[in-house]
Amino acid sequence: MDATNTIRTPLLVSQICSRWRETALATPRLWSRLYLQFTSTSFNLTELVQTWLTRSGGCPLTIYVFWEEPPFTPSHPVLDALTAHSERWQSMFFYMPYHAFKSLAPIRKRLPLLTTLSLGTKDDPPPSSSLIGKLDMFSDAPLLRSLESVNISPLIFKFPWSHLRTIPMMAVSSDDFIDILLQTSHLEQGGFVFMDSGMMYGMGSVYSPHLRVQHNSLREVSIMTPPWNETVDLRGLFPQLTFPKLEFLQICNLRSPFSSEFTGFLSRLGCLQTLHLRKTALTDSQLIQGLKTIPTLTKLIVYSAPLQAPTVTHSLLSAMTWRPLLNVENGAANGGRRKPQRQRQNLLPALKSLELTIDYNVCDTFIEMVRSRVQFTSADSAGLNGGTPLSKDLPARLEKIRIRPTEDLGDRIYTALAEVASYGVEISVEDFC
């Protein structure tokens, strides 16, 4: 969505010739989208907006509003024009000064079609907790399913939380997060930027360190921090959460320490299929303990930041190397019979896709791990521990590998990767920095 697609293209089509103009004017959907940027001269937009609103007839509207430059006034003629047609709002994006949201008050109970809403501001958050729930213009939106808030607490507004299915991105504190989970019983996907581990806006109304939340609808969750505060401490949050239906978990830019409670959190994710860790402070030993609790995982992504202590180490890769259950002699205690044994627990039996940051020092261990999950031959497996492998004890075959090297891995490693690819594995290697 930009001005070219929503403004220039319809105008161009209508100016080709009289026949094209007639066709364009007879196509309301062509005029049902707008991308607007308010500037010092944007009051001239009012006539254009009125034209689009007229030509779009009764079509549902998709409109993006960006108000980032002065002058900043309590309202704006374009907002007034849009408000008059709120019954047709379907997908709306407002990024504007905090005080300007108050000018949308007339839309209350006039949002029958609104399904997607995104709100944002670059203003500092309001200081007073007395503002919680004061803005109620969006409280009655029966079809609202997707809600996003950028740098503004969603708890300032009243929303039909129980209707929501998706939260693409939302700025929260820990107590805001708990409050929202308790109100969104049908939420399936959520992306949350934790601005602070405590009360960011002083608006959390239900937070308790002893409160436990089990959310039975969530399928995807992303946990992030802003670039200016990557050390938000969430150790106290993980013990409170249980997501039994969660299939996708992403944690990004969380540089604060993890604790043993994180392993307990992972153990309560009985359906998890994808774990994506990007630029976190999770240690290799903590990740190993966590992976022991999620045998359902089919995709693992671990990306480290430059100058960060690596999570992908010899220890992690060795722990991920598949050691088949072997028939070995157990001596006279078993009458000379062969008894299946294994030295340790294998991790991730269902793993099919793997993306890692690796350096040259761990390459040999990485190749050994990959081969153990790709080359299922008696000789290869027997070479690991000595013995005959049991075919029923094999892991899922790796199908896709993506590598983000921190340095040149050398011809020997690339040759080994080519050998792995010959087994039908899709392998991609990013350029190293």
Coordinates of C-alpha atoms in Angstrom, one line a residue:
M1 CA 0.0 0.0 0.0
D2 CA 1.4 3.4 -1.1
A3 CA 0.3 6.6 -2.8
T4 CA 1.3 5.2 -6.2
N5 CA -1.1 2.2 -6.0
T6 CA -4.0 4.0 -4.3
I7 CA -3.9 7.5 -5.8
R8 CA -1.7 7.7 -8.9
T9 CA -2.7 4.5 -10.5
P10 CA -6.5 5.2 -10.4
L11 CA -5.9 8.7 -11.7
L12 CA -3.7 7.3 -14.5
V13 CA -6.2 4.7 -15.6
S14 CA -9.0 7.3 -15.7
Q15 CA -6.9 9.7 -17.9
I16 CA -6.0 7.3 -20.7
C17 CA -9.1 8.0 -22.8
S18 CA -12.8 8.6 -22.4
R19 CA -13.7 4.9 -22.5
W20 CA -11.1 4.0 -19.8
R21 CA -12.3 7.0 -17.7
E22 CA -15.9 5.7 -17.9
T23 CA -14.8 2.2 -16.9
A24 CA -12.7 3.6 -14.0
L25 CA -15.5 5.7 -12.7
A26 CA -17.9 2.8 -12.9
T27 CA -15.5 0.6 -10.8
P28 CA -16.0 1.7 -7.2
R29 CA -13.4 -0.8 -5.9
L30 CA -10.7 1.1 -7.8
W31 CA -11.3 4.1 -5.4
S32 CA -11.8 2.2 -2.2
R33 CA -8.2 2.3 -1.0
L34 CA -6.1 5.3 0.2
Y35 CA -2.6 5.9 1.5
L36 CA -2.4 9.4 3.1
Q37 CA 0.5 11.3 4.5
F38 CA -0.3 14.5 6.4
T39 CA 2.2 17.3 5.9
S40 CA 2.1 21.1 6.2
T41 CA 0.3 21.2 2.8
S42 CA -1.9 18.1 3.4
F43 CA -5.0 20.2 4.0
N44 CA -5.2 20.1 0.2
L45 CA -5.9 16.4 0.6
T46 CA -9.4 17.0 1.7
E47 CA -10.8 17.4 -1.8
L48 CA -9.0 14.3 -3.0
V49 CA -10.3 12.3 -0.1
Q50 CA -13.8 13.5 -0.7
T51 CA -13.5 12.5 -4.4
W52 CA -12.3 9.0 -3.5
L53 CA -15.1 8.5 -0.9
T54 CA -17.7 9.5 -3.5
R55 CA -16.3 7.4 -6.3
S56 CA -15.9 4.3 -4.1
G57 CA -19.7 4.2 -3.7
G58 CA -20.7 1.7 -1.0
C59 CA -17.4 -0.3 -1.1
P60 CA -15.6 -1.2 2.1
L61 CA -12.6 1.0 2.7
T62 CA -9.0 0.3 3.3
I63 CA -7.1 3.5 4.4
Y64 CA -3.7 4.2 5.8
V65 CA -3.2 7.5 7.6
F66 CA 0.3 8.8 8.5
W67 CA 0.5 12.1 10.5
E68 CA 4.1 12.5 11.5
E69 CA 4.9 16.1 10.6
P70 CA 3.6 19.4 12.0
P71 CA 1.4 21.2 12.3
F72 CA -0.3 19.0 14.9
T73 CA -3.8 20.1 15.7
P74 CA -6.6 18.4 17.8
S75 CA -8.2 17.3 14.6
H76 CA -7.8 17.4 10.8
P77 CA -10.3 18.0 7.9
V78 CA -9.3 14.6 6.3
L79 CA -10.0 12.8 9.6
D80 CA -13.4 14.5 9.7
A81 CA -14.2 13.4 6.2
L82 CA -13.1 9.8 6.9
T83 CA -15.1 9.7 10.1
A84 CA -18.3 10.5 8.2
H85 CA -17.9 7.3 6.3
S86 CA -16.9 5.0 9.2
E87 CA -19.7 2.6 8.4
R88 CA -17.6 1.5 5.4
W89 CA -14.3 1.2 7.3
Q90 CA -12.9 -2.4 6.8
S91 CA -9.1 -2.1 7.2
M92 CA -7.8 1.0 8.9
F93 CA -4.3 2.1 9.9
F94 CA -3.7 5.3 12.0
Y95 CA -0.3 6.5 12.9
M96 CA -0.7 10.0 14.3
P97 CA -0.3 12.1 17.5
Y98 CA -1.9 10.7 20.5
H99 CA -4.3 13.6 21.0
A100 CA -5.7 13.2 17.5
F101 CA -7.3 9.9 18.3
K102 CA -9.8 11.7 20.4
S103 CA -11.2 13.3 17.2
L104 CA -12.4 9.8 16.2
A105 CA -15.0 9.8 18.9
P106 CA -18.0 10.1 16.5
I107 CA -17.3 6.7 15.0
R108 CA -18.4 4.9 18.2
K109 CA -21.1 2.3 17.4
R110 CA -20.6 3.1 13.7
L111 CA -18.1 0.4 12.7
P112 CA -20.1 -2.5 11.4
L113 CA -17.5 -3.7 8.8
L114 CA -14.2 -3.0 10.6
T115 CA -12.1 -6.2 10.6
T116 CA -8.5 -4.9 10.8
L117 CA -7.2 -2.0 12.9
S118 CA -3.7 -0.7 13.4
L119 CA -2.9 2.2 15.8
G120 CA 0.4 3.9 16.3
T121 CA 2.1 7.1 17.5
K122 CA 5.6 8.4 18.0
D123 CA 4.5 10.4 21.0
D124 CA 5.7 9.5 24.5
P125 CA 3.1 7.4 26.4
P126 CA 0.5 9.3 28.4
P127 CA 1.7 9.5 32.1
S128 CA -1.6 9.1 33.9
S129 CA -3.0 5.7 34.6
S130 CA -6.4 7.4 34.8
L131 CA -6.6 7.1 31.0
I132 CA -7.0 3.4 31.0
G133 CA -10.0 2.5 28.8
K134 CA -11.0 6.2 28.3
L135 CA -11.0 6.1 24.5
D136 CA -14.0 3.9 23.6
M137 CA -14.5 4.7 20.0
F138 CA -13.5 1.2 19.0
S139 CA -15.4 -0.6 21.7
D140 CA -18.3 -1.7 19.5
A141 CA -16.8 -3.3 16.4
P142 CA -18.5 -6.7 16.0
L143 CA -16.3 -7.9 13.1
L144 CA -12.9 -6.8 14.5
R145 CA -10.5 -9.7 14.2
S146 CA -7.0 -8.2 13.9
L147 CA -5.6 -5.4 16.2
E148 CA -2.2 -3.8 16.2
S149 CA -0.7 -1.1 18.4
V150 CA 2.7 0.5 17.9
N151 CA 4.3 2.5 20.7
I152 CA 1.0 3.1 22.4
S153 CA -0.6 1.0 25.1
P154 CA -3.7 -0.8 23.8
L155 CA -5.2 -0.5 27.3
I156 CA -5.8 3.2 26.7
F157 CA -8.6 2.1 24.4
K158 CA -11.6 -0.1 24.9
F159 CA -11.7 -2.9 22.4
P160 CA -13.9 -6.0 21.9
W161 CA -11.0 -8.2 23.0
S162 CA -13.0 -11.4 22.9
H163 CA -13.5 -11.0 19.1
L164 CA -9.8 -10.9 18.3
R165 CA -8.0 -13.7 16.4
T166 CA -4.8 -11.9 15.5
I167 CA -2.5 -9.3 17.0
P168 CA 0.3 -8.7 14.5
M169 CA 2.3 -6.4 16.8
M170 CA 1.5 -4.9 20.2
A171 CA 3.6 -2.8 22.6
V172 CA 3.1 -4.2 26.1
S173 CA 4.6 -4.6 29.5
S174 CA 4.4 -7.9 31.4
D175 CA 1.2 -6.9 33.2
D176 CA -0.4 -5.6 30.0
F177 CA 0.4 -8.9 28.4
I178 CA -1.2 -10.9 31.1
D179 CA -4.2 -8.6 31.1
I180 CA -4.7 -9.0 27.3
L181 CA -4.3 -12.8 27.4
L182 CA -7.1 -13.0 30.0
Q183 CA -9.4 -11.0 27.7
T184 CA -8.6 -12.6 24.3
S185 CA -10.0 -16.1 24.7
H186 CA -10.1 -16.6 20.9
L187 CA -6.7 -15.2 20.1
E188 CA -4.7 -17.5 17.7
Q189 CA -1.7 -15.4 16.7
G190 CA 0.1 -12.7 18.6
G191 CA 3.3 -10.6 18.3
F192 CA 4.3 -8.7 21.4
V193 CA 7.0 -6.1 21.9
F194 CA 7.9 -5.9 25.6
M195 CA 8.8 -2.4 26.3
D196 CA 9.5 -3.1 30.0
S197 CA 9.3 -6.0 32.4
G198 CA 7.1 -4.0 34.8
M199 CA 4.3 -1.6 34.3
M200 CA 5.1 0.4 31.1
Y201 CA 2.2 2.8 31.3
G202 CA 1.0 2.1 34.8
M203 CA -2.2 0.6 33.4
G204 CA -2.0 -3.1 34.1
S205 CA -5.0 -3.9 36.3
V206 CA -4.7 -7.6 37.0
Y207 CA -1.0 -8.4 37.2
S208 CA 0.2 -10.7 39.9
P209 CA 3.5 -12.6 40.1
H210 CA 1.5 -15.7 41.3
L211 CA -1.1 -15.6 38.5
R212 CA -1.1 -18.5 36.1
V213 CA -2.6 -18.1 32.6
Q214 CA -3.5 -21.0 30.4
H215 CA -4.5 -19.9 26.9
N216 CA -6.1 -22.7 24.9
S217 CA -6.4 -20.9 21.5
L218 CA -3.0 -19.5 20.8
R219 CA -1.2 -21.2 17.9
E220 CA 1.6 -18.6 17.2
V221 CA 3.4 -16.2 19.6
S222 CA 6.3 -13.8 19.0
I223 CA 8.1 -12.2 21.9
M224 CA 10.3 -9.2 21.1
T225 CA 12.0 -6.2 22.7
P226 CA 12.6 -2.8 21.1
P227 CA 16.1 -2.0 19.8
W228 CA 16.6 0.6 22.6
N229 CA 15.8 -1.8 25.4
E230 CA 16.9 -5.4 24.6
T231 CA 17.5 -6.3 28.2
V232 CA 13.9 -6.4 29.4
D233 CA 13.8 -9.1 32.1
L234 CA 11.1 -11.6 31.4
R235 CA 12.3 -14.4 33.7
G236 CA 9.3 -13.9 36.0
L237 CA 6.8 -14.0 33.1
F238 CA 7.5 -17.5 31.7
P239 CA 6.4 -19.5 34.8
Q240 CA 3.0 -17.8 34.5
L241 CA 2.3 -19.0 31.0
T242 CA 0.8 -22.2 29.6
F243 CA 0.0 -22.5 25.9
P244 CA -1.1 -26.1 25.2
K245 CA -2.0 -25.6 21.5
L246 CA 1.0 -23.4 20.6
E247 CA 2.7 -24.5 17.4
F248 CA 5.0 -21.6 16.7
L249 CA 7.2 -19.7 19.2
Q250 CA 9.6 -16.8 18.2
I251 CA 11.8 -14.9 20.6
C252 CA 13.8 -12.0 19.2
N253 CA 16.2 -9.4 20.7
L254 CA 15.9 -10.6 24.3
R255 CA 19.4 -10.1 25.7
S256 CA 18.4 -10.5 29.4
P257 CA 19.3 -13.8 31.1
F258 CA 17.0 -16.8 30.9
S259 CA 16.3 -19.0 33.9
S260 CA 15.4 -22.6 34.5
E261 CA 11.7 -21.6 34.4
F262 CA 12.1 -21.2 30.7
T263 CA 12.6 -24.9 30.4
G264 CA 9.4 -25.4 32.4
F265 CA 7.6 -23.1 30.0
L266 CA 8.8 -25.1 27.0
S267 CA 7.7 -28.3 28.6
R268 CA 4.1 -27.0 28.7
L269 CA 4.1 -26.5 24.9
G270 CA 2.9 -29.9 23.9
C271 CA 2.2 -29.1 20.3
L272 CA 5.2 -26.9 19.5
Q273 CA 6.5 -27.4 15.9
T274 CA 8.6 -24.3 15.3
L275 CA 11.1 -22.6 17.7
H276 CA 12.7 -19.5 16.4
L277 CA 15.4 -17.9 18.6
R278 CA 17.1 -14.7 17.2
K279 CA 19.6 -12.6 19.1
T280 CA 18.8 -14.0 22.6
A281 CA 20.9 -14.6 25.7
L282 CA 19.9 -18.2 25.9
T283 CA 22.9 -20.4 26.7
D284 CA 23.7 -23.7 24.9
S285 CA 23.0 -25.7 28.1
Q286 CA 19.7 -23.9 28.7
L287 CA 18.6 -24.6 25.1
I288 CA 19.7 -28.3 25.4
Q289 CA 17.5 -28.7 28.5
G290 CA 14.6 -27.0 26.7
L291 CA 14.9 -29.2 23.6
K292 CA 14.6 -32.3 25.7
T293 CA 11.0 -31.2 26.6
I294 CA 9.7 -30.5 23.0
P295 CA 10.0 -33.8 20.9
T296 CA 7.2 -32.5 18.6
L297 CA 9.5 -29.8 17.1
T298 CA 9.9 -30.0 13.3
K299 CA 11.7 -26.7 12.7
L300 CA 14.5 -25.0 14.8
I301 CA 16.0 -21.6 14.0
V302 CA 18.8 -20.2 16.2
Y303 CA 20.5 -17.0 15.0
S304 CA 23.1 -15.2 17.1
A305 CA 24.1 -11.6 16.9
P306 CA 27.7 -10.4 16.1
L307 CA 29.9 -10.2 19.2
Q308 CA 27.3 -12.2 21.2
A309 CA 28.3 -15.4 23.0
P310 CA 27.1 -18.1 20.6
T311 CA 24.2 -20.4 21.4
V312 CA 25.3 -22.8 18.7
T313 CA 28.3 -24.6 20.2
H314 CA 30.0 -28.0 20.1
S315 CA 27.8 -29.0 23.1
L316 CA 24.6 -28.1 21.4
L317 CA 25.5 -29.7 18.1
S318 CA 26.8 -32.8 19.8
A319 CA 23.5 -33.1 21.9
M320 CA 21.6 -32.8 18.6
T321 CA 23.6 -35.6 16.9
W322 CA 21.4 -38.7 16.6
R323 CA 22.7 -41.7 18.4
P324 CA 20.7 -44.8 17.4
L325 CA 19.4 -47.3 19.9
L326 CA 21.9 -50.2 19.6
N327 CA 21.8 -53.9 20.3
V328 CA 24.9 -54.5 22.4
E329 CA 26.0 -57.4 24.5
N330 CA 25.0 -57.0 28.1
G331 CA 27.0 -59.9 29.6
A332 CA 26.0 -62.8 31.7
A333 CA 23.5 -60.8 33.7
N334 CA 21.2 -61.1 30.7
G335 CA 22.2 -64.6 29.7
G336 CA 24.3 -63.3 26.9
R337 CA 21.2 -61.8 25.2
R338 CA 21.5 -58.5 23.3
K339 CA 19.7 -55.7 25.0
P340 CA 18.8 -52.3 23.4
Q341 CA 20.7 -49.5 25.1
R342 CA 21.4 -45.8 24.6
Q343 CA 23.9 -43.7 26.4
R344 CA 21.7 -40.6 26.5
Q345 CA 18.4 -39.1 25.4
N346 CA 18.2 -38.1 21.7
L347 CA 16.8 -34.7 20.9
L348 CA 14.2 -33.6 18.3
P349 CA 13.2 -36.9 16.7
A350 CA 10.7 -35.0 14.4
L351 CA 13.2 -32.3 13.2
K352 CA 13.0 -31.6 9.4
S353 CA 14.1 -28.0 9.0
L354 CA 17.2 -26.4 10.6
E355 CA 18.5 -22.8 10.4
L356 CA 21.7 -21.9 12.4
T357 CA 24.4 -19.3 12.9
I358 CA 27.7 -21.2 12.9
D359 CA 31.4 -20.5 12.9
Y360 CA 34.3 -22.5 11.6
N361 CA 35.2 -23.9 15.0
V362 CA 32.0 -25.9 15.2
C363 CA 31.7 -27.0 11.5
D364 CA 32.9 -30.5 12.0
T365 CA 30.5 -31.2 14.8
F366 CA 27.8 -29.6 12.7
I367 CA 28.5 -31.8 9.7
E368 CA 28.5 -34.9 12.0
M369 CA 25.1 -33.9 13.4
V370 CA 23.6 -33.3 10.0
R371 CA 24.9 -36.6 8.6
S372 CA 23.4 -38.4 11.6
R373 CA 20.0 -37.1 10.6
V374 CA 20.4 -37.7 6.8
Q375 CA 22.5 -40.7 6.1
F376 CA 20.7 -43.7 7.6
T377 CA 23.1 -46.6 6.8
S378 CA 24.2 -49.4 9.0
A379 CA 27.8 -48.5 8.7
D380 CA 27.3 -44.8 9.5
S381 CA 25.2 -45.5 12.5
A382 CA 27.3 -48.3 13.8
G383 CA 30.3 -46.0 13.6
L384 CA 28.9 -43.8 16.2
N385 CA 28.7 -46.2 19.1
G386 CA 29.6 -49.6 17.8
G387 CA 26.7 -52.0 17.2
T388 CA 23.7 -52.6 14.9
P389 CA 21.2 -49.8 14.6
L390 CA 17.5 -50.5 15.1
S391 CA 15.6 -49.0 12.0
K392 CA 12.6 -48.1 14.1
D393 CA 14.7 -45.8 16.2
L394 CA 15.6 -43.4 13.4
P395 CA 14.7 -39.7 13.5
A396 CA 12.8 -37.8 10.8
R397 CA 15.1 -37.0 7.9
L398 CA 16.3 -33.4 7.6
E399 CA 14.8 -31.9 4.5
K400 CA 16.0 -28.2 4.7
I401 CA 19.1 -26.6 6.1
R402 CA 19.9 -22.9 6.1
I403 CA 23.3 -21.7 7.4
R404 CA 24.3 -18.2 8.5
P405 CA 28.1 -18.4 8.8
T406 CA 30.1 -15.8 10.8
E407 CA 33.2 -16.4 8.6
D408 CA 34.3 -18.3 5.5
L409 CA 33.8 -22.0 6.3
G410 CA 36.3 -23.2 3.7
D411 CA 36.2 -25.6 0.8
R412 CA 36.3 -28.8 2.9
I413 CA 33.0 -27.8 4.7
Y414 CA 31.3 -26.7 1.5
T415 CA 32.3 -30.0 0.0
A416 CA 30.7 -31.9 2.9
L417 CA 27.6 -29.8 2.6
A418 CA 27.4 -30.7 -1.1
E419 CA 27.6 -34.4 -0.1
V420 CA 24.7 -33.9 2.3
A421 CA 22.7 -32.1 -0.5
S422 CA 23.2 -35.2 -2.7
Y423 CA 20.8 -37.0 -0.3
G424 CA 18.0 -34.7 -1.4
V425 CA 18.5 -32.1 1.4
E426 CA 17.8 -28.5 0.4
I427 CA 20.8 -26.5 1.6
S428 CA 21.3 -22.7 1.5
V429 CA 24.3 -20.7 2.8
E430 CA 24.0 -17.0 3.4
D431 CA 26.9 -14.7 2.7
F432 CA 29.0 -14.1 5.9
C433 CA 29.5 -10.7 7.2

